Each structure stands twice: as C-alpha cells, then as structure tokens.
Short mmCIF file of C-alpha atoms in Angstrom, two decimals:
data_model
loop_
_atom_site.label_atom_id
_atom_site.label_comp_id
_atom_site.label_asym_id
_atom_site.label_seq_id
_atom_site.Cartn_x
_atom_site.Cartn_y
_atom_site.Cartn_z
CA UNK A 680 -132.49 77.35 -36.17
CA UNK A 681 -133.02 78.88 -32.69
CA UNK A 682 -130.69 75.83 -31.30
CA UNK A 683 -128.02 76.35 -33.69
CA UNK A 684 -127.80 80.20 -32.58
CA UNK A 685 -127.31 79.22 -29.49
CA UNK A 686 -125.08 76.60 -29.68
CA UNK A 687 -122.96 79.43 -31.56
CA UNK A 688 -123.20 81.72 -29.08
CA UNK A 689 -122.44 79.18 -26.39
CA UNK A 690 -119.16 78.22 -28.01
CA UNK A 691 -118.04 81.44 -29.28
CA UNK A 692 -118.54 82.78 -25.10
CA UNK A 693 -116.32 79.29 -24.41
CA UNK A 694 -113.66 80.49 -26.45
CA UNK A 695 -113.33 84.19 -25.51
CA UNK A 696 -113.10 83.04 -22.03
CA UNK A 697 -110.63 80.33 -22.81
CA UNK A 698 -108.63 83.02 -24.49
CA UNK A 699 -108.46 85.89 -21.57
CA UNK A 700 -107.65 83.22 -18.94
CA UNK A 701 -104.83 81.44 -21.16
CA UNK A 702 -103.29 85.02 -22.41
CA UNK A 703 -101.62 87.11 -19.30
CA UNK A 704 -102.24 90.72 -19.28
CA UNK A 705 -99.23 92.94 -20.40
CA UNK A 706 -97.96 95.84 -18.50
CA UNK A 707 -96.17 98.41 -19.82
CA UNK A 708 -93.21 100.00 -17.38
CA UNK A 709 -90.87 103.06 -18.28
CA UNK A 710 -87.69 102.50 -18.40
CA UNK A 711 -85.58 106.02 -18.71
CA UNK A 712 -82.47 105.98 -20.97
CA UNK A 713 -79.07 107.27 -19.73
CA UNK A 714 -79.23 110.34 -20.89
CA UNK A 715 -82.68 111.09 -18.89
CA UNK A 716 -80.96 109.87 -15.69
CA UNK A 717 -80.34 112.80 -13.31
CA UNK A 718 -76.52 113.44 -12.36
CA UNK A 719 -74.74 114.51 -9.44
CA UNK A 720 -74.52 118.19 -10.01
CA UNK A 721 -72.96 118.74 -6.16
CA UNK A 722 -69.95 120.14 -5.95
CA UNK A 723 -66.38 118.34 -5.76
CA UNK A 724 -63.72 120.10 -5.54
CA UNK A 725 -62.37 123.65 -4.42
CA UNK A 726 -59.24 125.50 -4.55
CA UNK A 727 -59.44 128.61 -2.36
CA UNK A 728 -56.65 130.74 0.57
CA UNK A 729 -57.45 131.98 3.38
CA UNK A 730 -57.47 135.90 3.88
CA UNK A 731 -57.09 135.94 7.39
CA UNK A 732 -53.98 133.52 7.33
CA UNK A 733 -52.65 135.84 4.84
CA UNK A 734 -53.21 139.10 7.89
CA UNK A 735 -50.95 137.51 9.82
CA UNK A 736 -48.26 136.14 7.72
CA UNK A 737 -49.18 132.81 6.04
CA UNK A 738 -50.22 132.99 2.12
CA UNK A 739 -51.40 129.26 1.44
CA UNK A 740 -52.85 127.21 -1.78
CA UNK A 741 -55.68 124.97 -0.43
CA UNK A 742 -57.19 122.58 -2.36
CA UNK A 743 -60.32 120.19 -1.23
CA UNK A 744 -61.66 117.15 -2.95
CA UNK A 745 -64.73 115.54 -1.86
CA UNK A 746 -64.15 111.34 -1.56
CA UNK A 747 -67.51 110.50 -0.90
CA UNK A 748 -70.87 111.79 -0.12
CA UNK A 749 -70.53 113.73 3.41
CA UNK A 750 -66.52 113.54 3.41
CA UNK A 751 -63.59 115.09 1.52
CA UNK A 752 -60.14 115.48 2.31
CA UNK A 753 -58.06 119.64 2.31
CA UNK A 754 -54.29 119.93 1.85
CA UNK A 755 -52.66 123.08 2.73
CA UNK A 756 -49.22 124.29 1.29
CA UNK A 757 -47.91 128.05 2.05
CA UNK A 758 -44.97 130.46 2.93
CA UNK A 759 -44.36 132.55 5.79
CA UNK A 760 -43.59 135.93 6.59
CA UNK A 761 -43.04 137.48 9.56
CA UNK A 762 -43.99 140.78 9.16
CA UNK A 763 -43.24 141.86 12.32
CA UNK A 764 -39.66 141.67 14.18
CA UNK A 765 -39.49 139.73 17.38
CA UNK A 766 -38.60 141.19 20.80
CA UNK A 767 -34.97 142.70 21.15
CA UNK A 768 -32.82 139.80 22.41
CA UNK A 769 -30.28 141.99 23.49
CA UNK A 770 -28.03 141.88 26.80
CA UNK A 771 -27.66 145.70 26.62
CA UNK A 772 -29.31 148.56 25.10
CA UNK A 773 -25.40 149.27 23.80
CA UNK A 774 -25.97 145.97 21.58
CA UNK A 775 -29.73 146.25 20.07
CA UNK A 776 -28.53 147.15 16.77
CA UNK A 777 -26.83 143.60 16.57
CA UNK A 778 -29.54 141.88 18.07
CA UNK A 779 -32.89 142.85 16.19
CA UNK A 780 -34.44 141.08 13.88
CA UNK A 781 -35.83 141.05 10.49
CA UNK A 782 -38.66 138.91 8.26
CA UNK A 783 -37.65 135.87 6.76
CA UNK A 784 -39.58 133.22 4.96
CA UNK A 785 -40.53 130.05 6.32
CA UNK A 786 -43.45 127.26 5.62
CA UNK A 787 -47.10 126.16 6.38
CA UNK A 788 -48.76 122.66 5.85
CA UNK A 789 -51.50 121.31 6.84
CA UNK A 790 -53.68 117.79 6.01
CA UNK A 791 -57.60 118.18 7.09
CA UNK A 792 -60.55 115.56 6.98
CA UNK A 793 -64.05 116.74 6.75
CA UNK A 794 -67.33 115.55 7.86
CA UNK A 795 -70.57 117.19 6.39
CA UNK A 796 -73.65 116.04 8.46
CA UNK A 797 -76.14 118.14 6.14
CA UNK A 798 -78.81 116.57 4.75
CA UNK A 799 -79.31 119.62 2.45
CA UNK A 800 -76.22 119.16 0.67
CA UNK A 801 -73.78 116.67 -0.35
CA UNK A 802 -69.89 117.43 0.72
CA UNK A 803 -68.57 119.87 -0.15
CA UNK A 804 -71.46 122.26 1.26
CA UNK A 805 -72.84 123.45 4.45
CA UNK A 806 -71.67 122.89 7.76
CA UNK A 807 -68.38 120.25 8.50
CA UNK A 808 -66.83 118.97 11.77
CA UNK A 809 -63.15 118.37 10.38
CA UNK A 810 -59.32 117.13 12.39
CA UNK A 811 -56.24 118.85 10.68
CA UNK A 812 -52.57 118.18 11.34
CA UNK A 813 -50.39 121.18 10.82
CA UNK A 814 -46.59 122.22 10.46
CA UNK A 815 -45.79 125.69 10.27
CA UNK A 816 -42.53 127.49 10.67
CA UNK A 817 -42.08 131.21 11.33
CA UNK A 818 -38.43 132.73 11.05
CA UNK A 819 -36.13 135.94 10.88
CA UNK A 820 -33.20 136.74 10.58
CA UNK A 821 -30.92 138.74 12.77
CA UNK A 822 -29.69 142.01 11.56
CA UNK A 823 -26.11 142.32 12.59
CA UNK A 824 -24.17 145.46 11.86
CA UNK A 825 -20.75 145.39 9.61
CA UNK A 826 -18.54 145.29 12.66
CA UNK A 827 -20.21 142.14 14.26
CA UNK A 828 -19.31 138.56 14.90
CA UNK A 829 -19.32 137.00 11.57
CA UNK A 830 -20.76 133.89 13.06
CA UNK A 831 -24.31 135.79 12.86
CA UNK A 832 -24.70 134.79 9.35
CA UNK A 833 -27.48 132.59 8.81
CA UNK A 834 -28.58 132.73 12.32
CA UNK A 835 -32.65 132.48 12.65
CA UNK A 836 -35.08 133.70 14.87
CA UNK A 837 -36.81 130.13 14.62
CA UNK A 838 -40.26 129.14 15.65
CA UNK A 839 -41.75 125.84 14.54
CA UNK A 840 -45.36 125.37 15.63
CA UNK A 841 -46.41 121.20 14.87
CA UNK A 842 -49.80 120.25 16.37
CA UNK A 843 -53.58 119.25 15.80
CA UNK A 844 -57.22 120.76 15.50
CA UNK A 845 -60.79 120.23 15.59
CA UNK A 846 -62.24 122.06 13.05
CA UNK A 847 -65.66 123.59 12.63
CA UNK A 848 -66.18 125.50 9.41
CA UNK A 849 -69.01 126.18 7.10
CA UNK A 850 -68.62 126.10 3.16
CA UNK A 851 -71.28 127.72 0.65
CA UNK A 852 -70.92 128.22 -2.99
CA UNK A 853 -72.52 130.90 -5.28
CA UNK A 854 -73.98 130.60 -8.45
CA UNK A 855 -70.47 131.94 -10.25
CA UNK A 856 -68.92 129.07 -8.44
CA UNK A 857 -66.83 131.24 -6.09
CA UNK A 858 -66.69 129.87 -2.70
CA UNK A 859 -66.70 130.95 0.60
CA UNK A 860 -65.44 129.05 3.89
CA UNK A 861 -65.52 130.56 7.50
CA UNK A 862 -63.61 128.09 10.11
CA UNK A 863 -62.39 128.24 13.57
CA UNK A 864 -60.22 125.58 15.04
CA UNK A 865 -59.72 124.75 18.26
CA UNK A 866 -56.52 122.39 19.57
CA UNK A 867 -52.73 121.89 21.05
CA UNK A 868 -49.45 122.60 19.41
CA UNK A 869 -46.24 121.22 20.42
CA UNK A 870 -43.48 124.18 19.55
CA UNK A 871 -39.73 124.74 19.44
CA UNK A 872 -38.46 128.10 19.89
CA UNK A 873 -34.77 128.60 18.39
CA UNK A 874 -33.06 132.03 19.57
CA UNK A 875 -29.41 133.29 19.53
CA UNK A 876 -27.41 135.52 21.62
CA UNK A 877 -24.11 136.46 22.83
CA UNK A 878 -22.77 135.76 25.55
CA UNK A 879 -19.15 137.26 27.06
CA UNK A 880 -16.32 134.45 27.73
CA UNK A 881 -14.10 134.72 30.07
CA UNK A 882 -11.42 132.60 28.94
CA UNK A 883 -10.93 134.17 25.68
CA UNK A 884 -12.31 137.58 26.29
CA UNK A 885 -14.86 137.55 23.29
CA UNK A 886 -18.13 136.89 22.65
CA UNK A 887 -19.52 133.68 21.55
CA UNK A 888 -23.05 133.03 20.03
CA UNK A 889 -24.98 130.72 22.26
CA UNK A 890 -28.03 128.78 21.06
CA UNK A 891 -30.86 128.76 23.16
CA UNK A 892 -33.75 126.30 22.53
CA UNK A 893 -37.27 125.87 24.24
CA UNK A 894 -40.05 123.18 24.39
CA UNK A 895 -43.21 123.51 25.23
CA UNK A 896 -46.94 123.08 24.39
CA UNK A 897 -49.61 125.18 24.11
CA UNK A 898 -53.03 125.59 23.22
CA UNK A 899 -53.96 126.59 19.51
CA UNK A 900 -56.59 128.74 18.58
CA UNK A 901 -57.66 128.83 14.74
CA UNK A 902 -59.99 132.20 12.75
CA UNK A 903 -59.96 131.78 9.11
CA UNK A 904 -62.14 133.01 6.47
CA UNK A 905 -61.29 131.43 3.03
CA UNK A 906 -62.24 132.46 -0.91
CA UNK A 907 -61.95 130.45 -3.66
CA UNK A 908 -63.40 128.55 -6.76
CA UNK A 909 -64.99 125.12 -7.11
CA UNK A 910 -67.12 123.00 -9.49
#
C-alpha cells in the first residue's frame, strides 16, 4: 500500500513539472486606447499687430503658424501712414506753400522664419532666433496751392525701404490665449528715395518739375512689441 502511495506521488510530481516547463508563463502588458493617449496641447498658430509699428505709422495683420516642433513661419501685410510731413523741399521760402507735404498711404510686408531653441516649450513659445525679408513703402503727397503747376498732381514724396533682419523675439501666451511678442531686429535695407521739385528753365521761362531719385543702403534697426490671439 505504502509503494502504491508513492508511486502516486512520484508520478503526479512528474506531471506537474512536465506541465510548468511545457506551458510558458503569460505576461500581461497595458496597452492604452486612443483616447487615453496624451495630445499636443502646444500652441500653433497666432494672429497678433504690433503696437509699436502702429506709433510710427505701420498698422499690420500678422499671422504665425508653427510647421514643426521648434519652427514656424510669420507673414506680415499692412498700410502706411505718414503721420508726419517730410522736410520742406522748397527752393525759396516764397514757394513752401507749394512744396510741403501731406500723409498718404502706402504698404508693409514682410515673410519671417523662426527658430525656438527652448526645451520648455514647443514653437510657438519662448525665446526664437528668426530672418525676415521686408518691403515697406512710405509716401505723401505734395500739397500744391490752386495757382500751381498742374503737373503736381499725383506727385509723391516716395520712400521704399526693401531689406533683411535677424530677429530675436520672445513669445508667451496666457491662459485666455492672448499673446504677447517683444522683438528687436537687427539688419540692412536697400532704399529708394523719390522727391520732386521745381526747377526754373531758361529756355521757356517756366518752371518744370524735376524728379530726383536716390540709392543707398543703410542699416535697419527693428523695436516691436506685438498682441494678439492664438490656440
């Protein structure tokens, strides 16, 4: 009887062990549904102007979109306004009421790529390191009394400013998703100065209107401080 326990025993160990060697052991590993998968809750876009730009004559619509983790790309459109007149270009004092000048509207645009080095934020956040292209033009318009040459009309006080910056700005958003951007830019412009003024002929003892044109570049200095709203 003693034997046959045994012998039960014995085979019944056999078996278990059989069994946990032949059977792997099962793991079981989480996997999270879509839903439970965070998002990207940075921000991606902003539309904003710039209040400074706006002090000293240029009212733009900027718009940013971020294109990938630490870049985006910023378009600029705007008007002009001059809302001061330009020196008198008069020959004599006698003519300075032919010769001032007056506000007139012109245009702004400019194309800017970012780069956000942060590793607190994703673009459009934080500190950037950005190169913008820019056109802007800045005219007025002559103010000629009723007596003068009619070949006034439509003359402009033209200044057309065409150049590049490196940009250093820093971006931060509050809760209300208002943004706020402080920039200064630092670069060269190429610009083209169009004036008119009259000039006494000889020959035909009146006065013509002579175009005078310069070239030249300069250094351009950029202070903006921007407001807008993002998500």
């Amino acid at each position: 009887m003693k034997n046959n326990l045994f012998a039960a025993v014995a085979i019944l160990s056999l078996v278990t062990a059989s069994a946990q060697t032949t059977q792997p052991t099962k793991i079981k590993v989480f996997t999270p549904q879509a839903s439970q998968i965070s998002k990207d809750n940075s921000y991606k876009w902003t539309v904003k102007t710039d209040l400074l730009g706006i002090l000293v004559g240029e009212f733009p619509v900027i718009a940013e979109y971020r294109i990938a983790p630490k870049f985006s790309v910023e378009a600029s459109a705007g008007v002009t306004y001059a809302f001061f007149p330009n020196e008198s270009l008069t020959l004599t004092e006698d003519d300075e009421d032919i010769f001032d000048t007056k506000a007139a509207m012109g245009t702004a645009f400019r194309g800017t790529i970012k780069y956000y080095p942060s590793t607190d934020y994703d673009a459009i956040e934080g500190w950037s390191f950005g190169i913008q292209l820019f056109h802007k033009t800045t005219n007025r318009e002559y103010k000629t009394s009723t007596d003068s040459n009619p070949d006034w009309d439509g003359k402009k006080d033209s200044k057309v400013k065409t150049g590049v910056s490196l940009i250093i700005s820093k971006q931060i958003f509050e809760d209300s998703n208002i943004s706020f951007e402080s920039f200064i830019g630092v670069g060269f412009a190429k610009t083209k100065r169009t004036r008119y003024f009259e000039e006494y002929n000889t020959n035909t003892e009146t006065y013509d209107i002579v175009e005078n044109v310069e070239n030249k570049s300069v250094p351009n200095v950029q202070l903006g401080f921007r407001i807008g709203f993002g998500n």
